[in-house]
Amino acid sequence: MPTACRILSRRATAVVSRTRHKSSMIAPASSPSAPPPGFPRLPLLGSLPWFSNLSLPDGSSVQSLDEQHESWAEGTRRHGPVWRVGIPGLGKGISGDLTLCADPREFVKVLQAEGKYPYGAIQLQWPFIVWATKHGRTVGKLFTRSEDWRHIRHGMQKSILPPAAAAGYAAIIGTTGREVVLNAPLWDDAGSFMSRASFDLFAGLALGRRIRASDPRPGASLPEDERFCVDTIEALDLLPDVIQDLPSIAMSSLGLESPMMKRYFRAVSGALDYAEAQVREMLARLDAAEPLSTAEEASYLASTVRTQRAAAAAGAADALTDDEIVASVSVALVASVDTTSSIATWVLAHLAREPEVQQRLREEVAAALQQHAGSLAAVIEEELPYLKAVVRETHRLTPALVISSVKEVDADIDLAGHRIPAGSLVALENHSLQAEAASDHPRPRRRGCPSEPELARDHPRAVDTLVVVAAA
């Protein structure tokens, strides 16, 4: 679930230390056309009495809403590749019904049954949708299942996915990263440092400017930049709690705001107001033909403005308006922190538990630095294969999003012999496949990837998972 990244970052060290199951987690389905098995569900409480604390086969237990990598995989181990759970605020209806599918081949049926306007995990973030609707924010269009969502999403991607666009902002990330890492010794908490580093990295990518959030020394960052970081972190911390808070759910249905919702609304308003102001300021500079720095010229915002205004000048009906550009870039500034800091924190957690891997990685990076006079920008892809393997292995074992895709099916479908009625929410539970490292399933060799056992094993269907997620 997209709002879980901050919880996962806080739990990284604890979860990494848990012994992983070596037996297959994908059990066979039960009788054809039967409803999926799963945890009991009650109105308002969902499955929380049964799912909130799970016992594992090794005798240990997990707090399911905190240690989600293990809890979702345990549900698959118990109930098979398709199962149900009730999580109020996350799933549908009074019981919070959610169907999990751990077989990516079966999940293709879900993608084929979702219609022209796909349902995405952002639709689960109902507190943000309530806030955006109440305040009439354009950014709310990104959280709908409509032509508005499709229109803005397609426009956003044109300046971030093509290799030519990435070549521009990749250099900004490299330069900012070198500055950010020098601040690491100033922090006692790796998770907090990674969160602040993420602000610096994405502000550089999106706007081409430095906010120096990763420097904790007094006066290092501007007061308004610091306020933005504080508001964003508070909003992201509160969001998963508000989503599943029963008083907030009940009061929101009556048009009221719980104390927790009021705190969330205040924080998200502060974060988005700042982000939108930053984007509008650069738009004004572009309109006035003011000179931009090299980093600003290469930024995602400048690229998006050039692309969309060229499209508008050519008469394209689907060109983004300035308000839509402001909405897409500002929400990216806020939302990018979670996924970036989560995976970076997990990398550190895994390296802390694998000193041999850490040492080999340190030697590879040190050698590259010496060979290229301190610049890694030109050598990461070709000459740092072990670094790339470490990052990809971190994604495999502890992905930033445990549930990488959530969809609402528009028609009745059959998943692994189970009947899934139209209107159901179905999520791809990919962690079971990615966490299984059976020795008889070697990972296909990637170009330049080391073949050590700790880095070169994967479940044979993990590639299918990546293809399905990419298609979604």
Short mmCIF file of C-alpha atoms in Angstrom, two decimals:
data_model
loop_
_atom_site.label_atom_id
_atom_site.label_comp_id
_atom_site.label_asym_id
_atom_site.label_seq_id
_atom_site.Cartn_x
_atom_site.Cartn_y
_atom_site.Cartn_z
CA MET A 1 0.00 0.00 0.00
CA PRO A 2 1.40 3.36 -1.00
CA THR A 3 0.95 5.00 2.41
CA ALA A 4 2.95 2.33 4.19
CA CYS A 5 6.44 3.42 3.16
CA ARG A 6 7.10 5.42 6.32
CA ILE A 7 6.05 2.49 8.51
CA LEU A 8 8.28 0.17 6.49
CA SER A 9 11.25 2.52 6.86
CA ARG A 10 10.83 2.64 10.62
CA ARG A 11 10.58 -1.15 10.79
CA ALA A 12 13.39 -1.89 8.34
CA THR A 13 16.01 -3.17 10.75
CA ALA A 14 13.54 -5.29 12.71
CA VAL A 15 12.04 -6.96 9.65
CA VAL A 16 15.38 -7.62 7.97
CA SER A 17 16.52 -9.61 10.99
CA ARG A 18 13.57 -12.01 10.80
CA THR A 19 14.27 -15.49 9.39
CA ARG A 20 12.65 -15.92 6.02
CA HIS A 21 10.68 -18.99 5.07
CA LYS A 22 12.43 -21.23 2.55
CA SER A 23 9.40 -23.36 1.63
CA SER A 24 7.06 -22.27 -1.16
CA MET A 25 4.51 -19.65 -0.13
CA ILE A 26 2.21 -20.26 -3.10
CA ALA A 27 -0.31 -22.93 -2.11
CA PRO A 28 -2.79 -24.54 -4.54
CA ALA A 29 -6.29 -23.10 -4.95
CA SER A 30 -9.38 -24.79 -3.49
CA SER A 31 -12.56 -25.83 -5.34
CA PRO A 32 -13.30 -24.03 -8.63
CA SER A 33 -15.60 -20.97 -8.61
CA ALA A 34 -15.64 -20.81 -4.81
CA PRO A 35 -15.14 -17.48 -3.05
CA PRO A 36 -11.53 -16.95 -1.99
CA PRO A 37 -10.48 -18.18 1.45
CA GLY A 38 -9.04 -15.77 3.94
CA PHE A 39 -9.43 -14.16 7.33
CA PRO A 40 -12.86 -13.64 8.92
CA ARG A 41 -14.32 -10.16 8.45
CA LEU A 42 -16.58 -8.13 10.73
CA PRO A 43 -18.38 -4.83 10.12
CA LEU A 44 -16.16 -1.86 11.04
CA LEU A 45 -13.43 -4.12 12.45
CA GLY A 46 -12.72 -6.05 9.28
CA SER A 47 -10.14 -8.79 9.90
CA LEU A 48 -8.11 -6.84 12.44
CA PRO A 49 -8.92 -9.17 15.39
CA TRP A 50 -7.28 -12.02 13.43
CA PHE A 51 -4.87 -10.26 11.08
CA SER A 52 -3.33 -7.56 13.28
CA ASN A 53 -0.99 -10.01 15.05
CA LEU A 54 0.13 -13.09 13.14
CA SER A 55 2.14 -16.07 14.35
CA LEU A 56 4.77 -17.31 11.90
CA PRO A 57 5.89 -20.93 11.41
CA ASP A 58 9.21 -20.22 13.15
CA GLY A 59 7.36 -19.32 16.36
CA SER A 60 7.77 -15.56 16.04
CA SER A 61 4.95 -13.10 15.42
CA VAL A 62 4.44 -9.91 13.41
CA GLN A 63 2.34 -6.81 13.89
CA SER A 64 0.66 -6.92 10.52
CA LEU A 65 0.05 -3.23 9.94
CA ASP A 66 3.68 -2.42 10.81
CA GLU A 67 5.65 -5.37 9.41
CA GLN A 68 3.74 -5.63 6.17
CA HIS A 69 6.34 -7.48 4.12
CA GLU A 70 5.96 -10.52 6.37
CA SER A 71 2.23 -10.24 7.10
CA TRP A 72 1.01 -10.18 3.50
CA ALA A 73 3.31 -13.08 2.63
CA GLU A 74 2.00 -15.02 5.65
CA GLY A 75 -1.55 -14.54 4.42
CA THR A 76 -0.54 -16.09 1.09
CA ARG A 77 1.25 -18.96 2.84
CA ARG A 78 -1.87 -19.75 4.87
CA HIS A 79 -4.59 -19.29 2.29
CA GLY A 80 -3.05 -19.78 -1.15
CA PRO A 81 -2.44 -17.50 -4.13
CA VAL A 82 -5.82 -15.75 -3.88
CA TRP A 83 -7.27 -14.74 -0.51
CA ARG A 84 -9.31 -12.07 1.25
CA VAL A 85 -8.81 -9.82 4.22
CA GLY A 86 -10.80 -6.96 5.72
CA ILE A 87 -8.99 -3.70 6.51
CA PRO A 88 -11.38 -0.79 7.15
CA GLY A 89 -10.35 2.36 5.32
CA LEU A 90 -8.16 0.41 2.92
CA GLY A 91 -10.58 -2.11 1.43
CA LYS A 92 -14.18 -1.66 0.28
CA GLY A 93 -17.40 -1.59 2.21
CA ILE A 94 -18.15 -1.65 5.90
CA SER A 95 -15.71 -4.54 6.42
CA GLY A 96 -12.87 -3.15 4.28
CA ASP A 97 -12.85 -6.12 1.88
CA LEU A 98 -9.65 -6.59 -0.13
CA THR A 99 -8.66 -9.57 -2.29
CA LEU A 100 -4.95 -10.42 -2.59
CA CYS A 101 -3.50 -12.21 -5.61
CA ALA A 102 0.05 -13.58 -5.40
CA ASP A 103 0.17 -15.02 -8.93
CA PRO A 104 1.09 -12.34 -11.51
CA ARG A 105 -0.21 -14.47 -14.36
CA GLU A 106 -3.62 -14.57 -12.73
CA PHE A 107 -3.42 -10.84 -11.97
CA VAL A 108 -3.37 -10.14 -15.72
CA LYS A 109 -7.10 -10.99 -15.65
CA VAL A 110 -7.58 -8.15 -13.17
CA LEU A 111 -5.88 -5.68 -15.50
CA GLN A 112 -8.02 -6.85 -18.39
CA ALA A 113 -11.23 -6.31 -16.39
CA GLU A 114 -10.66 -2.76 -15.18
CA GLY A 115 -11.97 -0.76 -18.13
CA LYS A 116 -10.67 2.39 -19.84
CA TYR A 117 -9.86 4.29 -16.65
CA PRO A 118 -7.76 2.12 -14.34
CA TYR A 119 -8.19 2.10 -10.59
CA GLY A 120 -4.94 2.84 -8.78
CA ALA A 121 -3.64 2.71 -5.25
CA ILE A 122 -3.99 6.49 -4.99
CA GLN A 123 -7.76 6.02 -4.89
CA LEU A 124 -7.26 4.35 -1.49
CA GLN A 125 -6.02 7.62 -0.03
CA TRP A 126 -9.49 8.88 0.80
CA PRO A 127 -8.35 11.51 3.37
CA PHE A 128 -6.36 13.33 0.66
CA ILE A 129 -9.29 13.08 -1.75
CA VAL A 130 -11.60 14.58 0.90
CA TRP A 131 -9.10 17.41 1.48
CA ALA A 132 -8.63 18.15 -2.25
CA THR A 133 -12.39 18.12 -2.88
CA LYS A 134 -13.09 20.39 0.08
CA HIS A 135 -10.52 22.93 -1.06
CA GLY A 136 -11.24 22.66 -4.80
CA ARG A 137 -7.64 21.71 -5.66
CA THR A 138 -6.76 20.73 -9.22
CA VAL A 139 -4.48 18.06 -7.79
CA GLY A 140 -7.61 16.15 -6.81
CA LYS A 141 -8.06 15.20 -10.48
CA LEU A 142 -5.03 12.91 -10.15
CA PHE A 143 -6.90 10.90 -7.52
CA THR A 144 -9.95 10.17 -9.65
CA ARG A 145 -10.81 7.35 -12.01
CA SER A 146 -11.67 9.53 -14.98
CA GLU A 147 -10.50 11.21 -18.17
CA ASP A 148 -8.97 13.96 -16.00
CA TRP A 149 -6.65 11.39 -14.39
CA ARG A 150 -5.72 9.88 -17.73
CA HIS A 151 -5.08 13.28 -19.31
CA ILE A 152 -2.79 14.60 -16.55
CA ARG A 153 -0.98 11.28 -16.06
CA HIS A 154 -0.11 11.01 -19.75
CA GLY A 155 1.16 14.58 -19.78
CA MET A 156 3.32 14.03 -16.69
CA GLN A 157 5.02 10.97 -18.11
CA LYS A 158 6.30 12.65 -21.28
CA SER A 159 9.01 14.52 -19.39
CA ILE A 160 10.05 11.86 -16.90
CA LEU A 161 10.07 8.46 -18.61
CA PRO A 162 11.81 8.93 -22.00
CA PRO A 163 15.59 8.34 -21.85
CA ALA A 164 16.27 11.77 -23.34
CA ALA A 165 14.34 13.44 -20.50
CA ALA A 166 16.00 11.26 -17.87
CA ALA A 167 19.44 12.18 -19.20
CA GLY A 168 18.76 15.77 -18.26
CA TYR A 169 17.72 15.36 -14.65
CA ALA A 170 19.97 12.35 -13.91
CA ALA A 171 22.96 14.68 -13.76
CA ILE A 172 21.14 16.83 -11.21
CA ILE A 173 20.52 13.79 -9.01
CA GLY A 174 24.18 12.82 -9.20
CA THR A 175 25.43 16.27 -8.23
CA THR A 176 22.89 16.65 -5.44
CA GLY A 177 23.63 13.16 -4.16
CA ARG A 178 27.32 13.93 -3.73
CA GLU A 179 26.45 16.98 -1.64
CA VAL A 180 23.79 15.18 0.39
CA VAL A 181 25.99 12.25 1.39
CA LEU A 182 28.44 14.62 3.07
CA ASN A 183 25.70 15.43 5.60
CA ALA A 184 25.19 11.80 6.64
CA PRO A 185 27.68 11.92 9.57
CA LEU A 186 25.69 14.82 11.06
CA TRP A 187 22.71 12.53 11.73
CA ASP A 188 22.22 9.89 14.42
CA ASP A 189 19.09 8.41 12.81
CA ALA A 190 19.54 6.91 9.34
CA GLY A 191 15.79 6.95 8.64
CA SER A 192 15.48 10.68 9.33
CA PHE A 193 18.56 11.41 7.22
CA MET A 194 17.16 9.42 4.31
CA SER A 195 13.85 11.28 4.50
CA ARG A 196 15.61 14.65 4.41
CA ALA A 197 17.98 13.48 1.67
CA SER A 198 14.94 12.52 -0.41
CA PHE A 199 13.66 16.09 -0.23
CA ASP A 200 16.98 17.36 -1.57
CA LEU A 201 17.16 14.81 -4.35
CA PHE A 202 13.62 15.33 -5.63
CA ALA A 203 13.68 19.11 -5.29
CA GLY A 204 16.79 19.00 -7.47
CA LEU A 205 15.13 16.70 -10.01
CA ALA A 206 11.80 18.54 -10.14
CA LEU A 207 12.85 22.17 -9.75
CA GLY A 208 16.62 22.21 -10.22
CA ARG A 209 17.15 23.90 -6.85
CA ARG A 210 18.62 22.84 -3.52
CA ILE A 211 16.65 23.17 -0.30
CA ARG A 212 19.42 21.66 1.86
CA ALA A 213 16.97 19.67 3.94
CA SER A 214 19.62 17.06 4.73
CA ASP A 215 21.86 19.59 6.47
CA PRO A 216 20.70 19.75 10.14
CA ARG A 217 22.93 22.68 11.09
CA PRO A 218 21.10 25.87 12.13
CA GLY A 219 20.51 28.23 9.22
CA ALA A 220 21.50 25.67 6.55
CA SER A 221 18.03 25.76 4.98
CA LEU A 222 15.49 28.55 4.62
CA PRO A 223 12.67 28.60 7.22
CA GLU A 224 10.00 28.00 4.54
CA ASP A 225 11.96 25.03 3.15
CA GLU A 226 12.27 23.56 6.64
CA ARG A 227 8.53 24.08 7.25
CA PHE A 228 7.78 22.23 4.01
CA CYS A 229 9.82 19.24 5.15
CA VAL A 230 8.15 19.18 8.57
CA ASP A 231 4.64 19.45 7.11
CA THR A 232 5.27 16.80 4.47
CA ILE A 233 6.72 14.29 6.95
CA GLU A 234 3.82 14.89 9.34
CA ALA A 235 1.26 14.45 6.55
CA LEU A 236 2.87 11.22 5.34
CA ASP A 237 3.13 9.89 8.89
CA LEU A 238 -0.51 10.65 9.63
CA LEU A 239 -2.01 9.40 6.36
CA PRO A 240 -1.88 5.62 7.00
CA ASP A 241 -3.26 6.17 10.50
CA VAL A 242 -6.13 8.36 9.30
CA ILE A 243 -7.01 5.90 6.53
CA GLN A 244 -7.61 3.13 9.09
CA ASP A 245 -8.87 5.25 12.00
CA LEU A 246 -12.47 4.23 12.72
CA PRO A 247 -13.53 7.57 14.28
CA SER A 248 -12.10 9.41 11.25
CA ILE A 249 -13.92 7.08 8.84
CA ALA A 250 -17.22 7.47 10.68
CA MET A 251 -16.98 11.25 11.09
CA SER A 252 -15.91 11.76 7.47
CA SER A 253 -19.02 9.90 6.28
CA LEU A 254 -21.06 12.56 8.13
CA GLY A 255 -19.05 15.43 6.67
CA LEU A 256 -17.17 16.00 9.91
CA GLU A 257 -13.45 16.05 10.75
CA SER A 258 -11.87 14.05 13.54
CA PRO A 259 -8.98 15.61 15.50
CA MET A 260 -6.58 13.36 13.59
CA MET A 261 -8.05 14.46 10.25
CA LYS A 262 -7.69 18.12 11.23
CA ARG A 263 -4.00 17.57 11.95
CA TYR A 264 -3.58 15.81 8.62
CA PHE A 265 -5.44 18.51 6.69
CA ARG A 266 -3.28 21.23 8.28
CA ALA A 267 -0.06 19.40 7.40
CA VAL A 268 -1.03 18.53 3.83
CA SER A 269 -2.25 22.10 3.23
CA GLY A 270 1.10 23.47 4.37
CA ALA A 271 3.06 21.02 2.22
CA LEU A 272 1.01 21.53 -0.96
CA ASP A 273 0.80 25.33 -0.54
CA TYR A 274 4.60 25.48 -0.43
CA ALA A 275 5.06 23.09 -3.35
CA GLU A 276 2.57 24.93 -5.55
CA ALA A 277 4.17 28.28 -4.73
CA GLN A 278 7.58 26.96 -5.78
CA VAL A 279 6.23 25.65 -9.09
CA ARG A 280 4.31 28.86 -9.86
CA GLU A 281 7.38 30.96 -9.12
CA MET A 282 9.39 29.09 -11.75
CA LEU A 283 6.51 29.28 -14.22
CA ALA A 284 6.52 33.06 -13.78
CA ARG A 285 10.26 33.17 -14.43
CA LEU A 286 9.83 31.09 -17.57
CA ASP A 287 7.04 33.38 -18.78
CA ALA A 288 9.27 36.40 -18.16
CA ALA A 289 12.13 34.75 -20.06
CA GLU A 290 14.39 35.15 -17.03
CA PRO A 291 17.66 33.22 -17.21
CA LEU A 292 17.65 29.86 -15.44
CA SER A 293 20.55 27.98 -13.91
CA THR A 294 21.89 24.89 -15.67
CA ALA A 295 20.11 22.68 -13.14
CA GLU A 296 16.83 24.56 -13.54
CA GLU A 297 17.02 24.22 -17.32
CA ALA A 298 17.47 20.46 -16.97
CA SER A 299 14.75 20.03 -14.33
CA TYR A 300 11.57 18.02 -14.77
CA LEU A 301 9.45 21.18 -14.44
CA ALA A 302 11.27 23.09 -17.17
CA SER A 303 11.13 20.05 -19.45
CA THR A 304 7.41 19.62 -18.80
CA VAL A 305 6.65 23.27 -19.48
CA ARG A 306 8.59 23.23 -22.76
CA THR A 307 6.92 19.98 -23.88
CA GLN A 308 3.38 21.02 -22.99
CA ARG A 309 3.62 24.55 -24.35
CA ALA A 310 5.05 23.27 -27.60
CA ALA A 311 2.12 20.85 -27.80
CA ALA A 312 -0.34 23.67 -27.12
CA ALA A 313 1.28 25.85 -29.79
CA ALA A 314 0.91 23.01 -32.26
CA GLY A 315 -2.80 22.82 -31.47
CA ALA A 316 -2.73 19.63 -29.41
CA ALA A 317 -6.00 19.24 -27.53
CA ASP A 318 -4.37 17.18 -24.78
CA ALA A 319 -1.70 19.73 -23.74
CA LEU A 320 -1.60 20.33 -19.98
CA THR A 321 -2.68 23.70 -18.64
CA ASP A 322 -0.47 25.61 -16.21
CA ASP A 323 -2.80 24.63 -13.34
CA GLU A 324 -2.42 20.97 -14.29
CA ILE A 325 1.37 21.31 -14.49
CA VAL A 326 1.40 22.94 -11.05
CA ALA A 327 -0.75 20.12 -9.64
CA SER A 328 1.30 17.29 -11.10
CA VAL A 329 4.73 18.64 -10.11
CA SER A 330 3.67 19.79 -6.63
CA VAL A 331 2.11 16.47 -5.69
CA ALA A 332 5.22 14.70 -6.97
CA LEU A 333 7.36 16.89 -4.69
CA VAL A 334 5.36 15.70 -1.69
CA ALA A 335 4.71 12.07 -2.63
CA SER A 336 8.23 11.22 -3.81
CA VAL A 337 9.73 11.34 -0.32
CA ASP A 338 8.22 8.06 0.87
CA THR A 339 9.31 5.69 -1.87
CA THR A 340 12.77 7.24 -2.19
CA SER A 341 13.60 7.25 1.52
CA SER A 342 12.04 3.82 2.11
CA ILE A 343 14.16 1.94 -0.40
CA ALA A 344 17.31 3.86 0.58
CA THR A 345 16.76 3.00 4.25
CA TRP A 346 16.24 -0.64 3.36
CA VAL A 347 19.53 -0.66 1.43
CA LEU A 348 21.33 0.52 4.57
CA ALA A 349 19.50 -2.01 6.75
CA HIS A 350 20.45 -4.93 4.49
CA LEU A 351 24.06 -3.78 4.23
CA ALA A 352 24.26 -3.47 8.01
CA ARG A 353 23.31 -7.12 8.33
CA GLU A 354 25.60 -8.31 5.50
CA PRO A 355 29.10 -6.97 6.28
CA GLU A 356 30.73 -8.99 3.49
CA VAL A 357 28.37 -7.52 0.90
CA GLN A 358 28.92 -4.07 2.39
CA GLN A 359 32.70 -4.43 2.14
CA ARG A 360 32.63 -5.61 -1.46
CA LEU A 361 30.32 -2.72 -2.39
CA ARG A 362 32.60 -0.24 -0.61
CA GLU A 363 35.62 -1.57 -2.54
CA GLU A 364 33.80 -1.30 -5.88
CA VAL A 365 32.71 2.30 -5.24
CA ALA A 366 36.13 3.33 -3.92
CA ALA A 367 37.86 1.90 -6.99
CA ALA A 368 35.49 3.72 -9.33
CA LEU A 369 36.01 6.99 -7.49
CA GLN A 370 39.75 6.65 -7.75
CA GLN A 371 39.64 5.80 -11.43
CA HIS A 372 37.30 8.65 -12.38
CA ALA A 373 38.60 11.46 -10.19
CA GLY A 374 35.67 11.37 -7.78
CA SER A 375 32.85 11.39 -10.37
CA LEU A 376 30.44 8.46 -10.52
CA ALA A 377 28.00 9.96 -13.01
CA ALA A 378 29.46 8.27 -16.09
CA VAL A 379 30.29 4.89 -14.57
CA ILE A 380 27.27 3.74 -12.52
CA GLU A 381 25.63 1.68 -15.28
CA GLU A 382 28.74 0.16 -16.81
CA GLU A 383 31.27 -0.04 -14.00
CA LEU A 384 29.28 -0.47 -10.77
CA PRO A 385 27.40 -3.72 -11.38
CA TYR A 386 27.56 -4.74 -7.73
CA LEU A 387 25.93 -1.49 -6.61
CA LYS A 388 23.16 -2.02 -9.13
CA ALA A 389 22.72 -5.60 -7.94
CA VAL A 390 22.50 -4.50 -4.29
CA VAL A 391 19.79 -1.96 -5.07
CA ARG A 392 17.81 -4.44 -7.16
CA GLU A 393 18.13 -7.13 -4.51
CA THR A 394 16.83 -4.65 -1.94
CA HIS A 395 13.83 -3.99 -4.16
CA ARG A 396 13.25 -7.73 -4.40
CA LEU A 397 13.47 -8.56 -0.71
CA THR A 398 11.87 -5.41 0.71
CA PRO A 399 10.11 -3.38 -1.98
CA ALA A 400 9.12 0.19 -1.16
CA LEU A 401 5.49 -0.75 -1.83
CA VAL A 402 4.50 -4.17 -0.49
CA ILE A 403 1.31 -4.07 -2.54
CA SER A 404 2.51 -2.65 -5.82
CA SER A 405 -0.80 -2.56 -7.67
CA VAL A 406 -4.43 -2.28 -6.51
CA LYS A 407 -7.27 -2.50 -9.00
CA GLU A 408 -11.08 -2.46 -9.04
CA VAL A 409 -12.53 -5.01 -11.47
CA ASP A 410 -15.45 -3.87 -13.62
CA ALA A 411 -16.65 -7.40 -14.42
CA ASP A 412 -16.90 -10.78 -12.70
CA ILE A 413 -13.66 -12.74 -13.12
CA ASP A 414 -12.13 -16.04 -12.04
CA LEU A 415 -8.77 -15.98 -10.24
CA ALA A 416 -7.07 -19.33 -9.68
CA GLY A 417 -10.46 -21.01 -9.49
CA HIS A 418 -12.05 -18.39 -7.24
CA ARG A 419 -15.00 -16.19 -8.18
CA ILE A 420 -14.28 -12.46 -7.88
CA PRO A 421 -17.42 -10.32 -8.37
CA ALA A 422 -17.45 -7.02 -10.23
CA GLY A 423 -16.62 -4.06 -8.02
CA SER A 424 -14.06 -5.98 -5.93
CA LEU A 425 -10.70 -4.50 -5.02
CA VAL A 426 -7.84 -6.83 -5.95
CA ALA A 427 -4.20 -6.21 -5.02
CA LEU A 428 -1.06 -7.86 -6.38
CA GLU A 429 0.73 -9.40 -3.39
CA ASN A 430 4.21 -9.58 -4.91
CA HIS A 431 6.32 -10.01 -1.78
CA SER A 432 5.72 -13.78 -1.51
CA LEU A 433 7.27 -14.33 -4.93
CA GLN A 434 10.10 -11.88 -4.45
CA ALA A 435 11.06 -13.12 -0.99
CA GLU A 436 11.28 -16.76 -1.99
CA ALA A 437 14.94 -17.60 -2.71
CA ALA A 438 14.85 -21.33 -3.37
CA SER A 439 18.19 -22.60 -4.67
CA ASP A 440 16.55 -24.44 -7.58
CA HIS A 441 15.31 -21.17 -9.08
CA PRO A 442 18.42 -19.25 -10.19
CA ARG A 443 17.87 -15.72 -11.39
CA PRO A 444 18.67 -15.16 -15.07
CA ARG A 445 22.05 -13.47 -15.38
CA ARG A 446 21.72 -9.76 -15.94
CA ARG A 447 24.34 -7.91 -17.91
CA GLY A 448 27.21 -7.22 -15.56
CA CYS A 449 25.38 -8.61 -12.53
CA PRO A 450 27.39 -10.65 -10.01
CA SER A 451 26.44 -14.30 -9.63
CA GLU A 452 26.91 -14.69 -5.86
CA PRO A 453 24.13 -16.73 -4.23
CA GLU A 454 23.08 -13.89 -1.91
CA LEU A 455 22.47 -11.59 -4.89
CA ALA A 456 21.61 -13.90 -7.76
CA ARG A 457 18.48 -15.84 -6.76
CA ASP A 458 14.90 -15.10 -7.58
CA HIS A 459 11.57 -16.81 -7.96
CA PRO A 460 10.95 -17.77 -11.62
CA ARG A 461 7.73 -15.71 -11.71
CA ALA A 462 9.28 -12.53 -10.35
CA VAL A 463 9.94 -11.31 -13.90
CA ASP A 464 6.23 -11.82 -14.61
CA THR A 465 5.47 -9.61 -11.61
CA LEU A 466 7.64 -6.80 -13.01
CA VAL A 467 5.96 -7.10 -16.42
CA VAL A 468 2.48 -6.97 -14.87
CA VAL A 469 3.31 -3.93 -12.74
CA ALA A 470 4.82 -2.16 -15.74
CA ALA A 471 1.69 -2.91 -17.77
CA ALA A 472 -0.49 -1.52 -14.98
#
